[in-house]
Structures are given as structure tokens and as C-alpha cells.
Coordinates of C-alpha atoms in Angstrom, one line a residue:
P1 CA 13.0 24.4 10.2
S2 CA 15.0 23.2 13.2
R3 CA 13.0 23.2 16.4
G4 CA 14.7 23.0 19.8
L5 CA 13.2 21.3 22.9
G6 CA 12.5 24.7 24.4
D7 CA 10.3 25.6 21.4
V8 CA 8.3 22.4 21.9
Y9 CA 7.9 23.1 25.6
K10 CA 6.7 26.7 25.0
R11 CA 4.1 25.5 22.5
Q12 CA 2.8 22.9 24.9
V13 CA 2.6 25.4 27.8
Q14 CA 1.2 28.3 25.7
G15 CA -1.3 26.5 23.5
L16 CA -2.0 23.3 21.7
P17 CA 0.9 20.9 21.3
L18 CA 1.2 21.1 17.5
E19 CA 0.8 24.9 17.1
G20 CA 3.4 26.3 14.8
Y21 CA 3.6 23.2 12.6
T22 CA 2.3 23.2 9.0
V23 CA 0.8 20.0 7.5
L24 CA -0.1 19.4 3.9
D25 CA -3.0 17.0 3.7
L26 CA -3.2 15.0 0.5
T27 CA -5.5 12.3 1.9
R28 CA -8.9 10.9 0.9
A29 CA -11.2 8.2 2.2
R30 CA -11.7 8.0 6.0
A31 CA -8.4 6.9 7.6
G32 CA -6.2 9.6 6.0
P33 CA -8.5 12.5 6.7
T34 CA -9.0 11.3 10.2
A35 CA -5.3 11.2 10.9
A36 CA -4.8 14.7 9.4
R37 CA -7.8 15.9 11.5
Q38 CA -6.1 14.7 14.6
L39 CA -3.1 16.9 13.8
A40 CA -5.4 19.9 13.2
D41 CA -7.2 19.2 16.4
F42 CA -3.9 19.4 18.3
G43 CA -3.1 22.8 16.8
A44 CA -1.2 22.1 13.5
D45 CA -2.0 24.3 10.6
V46 CA -3.4 21.7 8.2
I47 CA -3.9 22.6 4.6
K48 CA -6.0 20.1 2.7
I49 CA -5.0 19.9 -1.0
E50 CA -8.1 19.1 -3.1
M51 CA -8.6 18.4 -6.8
P52 CA -10.5 21.3 -8.4
G53 CA -14.1 20.6 -9.4
D54 CA -14.5 17.3 -7.5
P55 CA -18.0 17.6 -5.8
Q56 CA -18.0 14.0 -4.5
Y57 CA -15.5 12.7 -1.9
A58 CA -15.6 8.9 -2.1
D59 CA -17.3 7.6 1.0
M60 CA -17.7 11.1 2.6
G61 CA -20.5 12.5 0.4
T62 CA -20.6 16.1 -0.7
R63 CA -18.3 18.8 0.5
H64 CA -21.0 20.4 2.6
G65 CA -22.3 17.2 4.1
P66 CA -21.8 16.5 7.8
D67 CA -19.3 13.6 7.3
F68 CA -17.0 15.7 5.2
Q69 CA -17.3 18.7 7.5
N70 CA -16.4 16.5 10.5
L71 CA -13.4 14.8 8.8
H72 CA -12.0 18.2 7.7
R73 CA -12.7 20.4 10.7
N74 CA -9.9 22.8 11.7
K75 CA -8.3 22.5 8.3
R76 CA -7.9 25.1 5.6
S77 CA -8.1 24.0 2.0
I78 CA -6.9 24.9 -1.5
A79 CA -7.8 23.3 -4.8
I80 CA -4.7 22.4 -6.8
N81 CA -4.5 20.3 -9.9
L82 CA -1.4 18.2 -9.3
K83 CA -1.5 16.9 -12.9
E84 CA -0.7 20.4 -14.3
P85 CA 2.7 22.1 -14.2
D86 CA 1.2 25.3 -12.5
G87 CA -0.5 23.1 -9.9
L88 CA 2.8 21.4 -9.1
K89 CA 4.6 24.8 -8.8
I90 CA 2.0 25.8 -6.2
F91 CA 2.3 22.5 -4.3
F92 CA 6.1 22.6 -4.2
K93 CA 5.9 26.2 -3.0
L94 CA 3.7 25.1 -0.1
A95 CA 6.0 22.0 0.5
E96 CA 9.0 24.3 0.9
S97 CA 7.8 25.5 4.2
A98 CA 5.7 22.6 5.4
D99 CA 6.8 20.4 8.3
V100 CA 4.7 17.4 7.5
I101 CA 3.0 15.9 4.4
I102 CA 0.4 13.2 4.9
E103 CA -1.0 11.2 2.0
N104 CA -2.7 7.9 1.3
Y105 CA -2.2 7.5 -2.4
R106 CA -1.9 4.1 -4.1
P107 CA 1.8 3.2 -4.3
K108 CA 2.6 4.5 -7.9
V109 CA 0.4 7.7 -7.8
K110 CA 2.8 10.0 -6.0
H111 CA 5.7 8.9 -8.4
K112 CA 3.5 9.5 -11.4
L113 CA 2.6 13.0 -10.2
G114 CA 6.2 13.7 -9.3
I115 CA 5.4 14.4 -5.6
D116 CA 7.2 11.4 -4.0
Y117 CA 9.4 11.8 -1.0
D118 CA 12.6 12.1 -2.9
E119 CA 11.3 15.0 -5.0
I120 CA 10.0 16.8 -1.9
Y121 CA 13.2 16.2 0.0
K122 CA 15.1 18.1 -2.7
I123 CA 13.3 21.3 -1.7
N124 CA 12.7 20.6 2.0
P125 CA 15.2 18.1 3.6
G126 CA 13.4 18.5 7.0
I127 CA 10.1 17.3 5.7
I128 CA 8.3 14.5 7.6
K129 CA 6.2 12.3 5.3
I130 CA 3.4 10.3 6.8
K131 CA 1.9 7.4 4.8
D132 CA 0.1 5.5 7.5
F133 CA -2.4 6.4 10.2
M134 CA -0.6 4.3 12.9
L135 CA 2.5 6.4 12.5
V136 CA 0.5 9.5 13.5
T137 CA -0.7 7.8 16.7
A138 CA 2.7 6.4 17.4
M139 CA 4.2 9.9 17.4
M140 CA 1.6 11.2 20.0
P141 CA 2.1 11.0 23.7
A142 CA 0.0 8.1 25.1
S143 CA -2.4 10.5 26.9
M144 CA -3.4 12.1 23.5
S145 CA -3.6 8.9 21.4
P146 CA -7.1 7.7 20.5
I147 CA -5.9 4.2 20.8
S148 CA -4.4 4.4 24.3
A149 CA -6.0 2.5 27.1

């Protein structure tokens, strides 16, 4: 959806700077979840897409462990099997109204699943796709960036 400068100003005055934005989080393993958490901490509605029945999360331990809880605070989550047609339907329904999708898949995975930028763009031409943590910090004002001096 198109957002005017007045809308951005109202969000910053009335609440957190990213309130009103929806982010789909397809990340795993430290850097990706950290970047998505930053967006959630600044008010974005971050929806973490998880594989069903996956009790271990790489270097983050179990779902109820402190590391996982810290990396995914302020996020909602949904389990979707992106390898199944019904799962893809659900994902694309969410992507229709999302503002941002953040992922850290290996290069060919998103193409194999059919969720690459070109496919998402067909249903949501305004989507912003983030592949890399540094892009998230580059988009923030310097006063909000964790890497500012």
C-alpha cells in the first residue's frame, strides 16, 4: 500500500516508527532473526513463518529456551509447510498484504520453493524484500541503528 510522508510522520509521533507495517519473517540462525527482531522492536507487526514440527532451531536451541525467546520477542508466529501447495497458498495470502519479507535462505531455496521475489512481486508489487542484515540497519535513522557511533 502507498504510504505518504504524513502517514510516516503520524506513526512516529503517535507510536513506534514502524507501527502499521507488516513483515513476514522467513529467517533462521542468528543474523536473520536478529534483523527481524529489530523491526518488531520498532513496532512492525512481524509474523515469523516456521516449519511445522521443528523442535530444534539450529544454534538457538528449543523454542522455549531463552535464546529463542529473545531472538523472537515481539513477533507472532505461524507454522506453514512451504513445501506443500496448501502451505504456499497460506504464505501467498499473507504476502498479498505484507510490506516486507525478510529471509536468509541459501540462494536456490526460495526458487525451489517458488517464493522468490519475482513470484511475490506478481501478487504484491509494493513488497520490499530484505536478504541481508546490513540493509535493515541502512534503512534506519542513525539514532536507531545498533551500529551507529
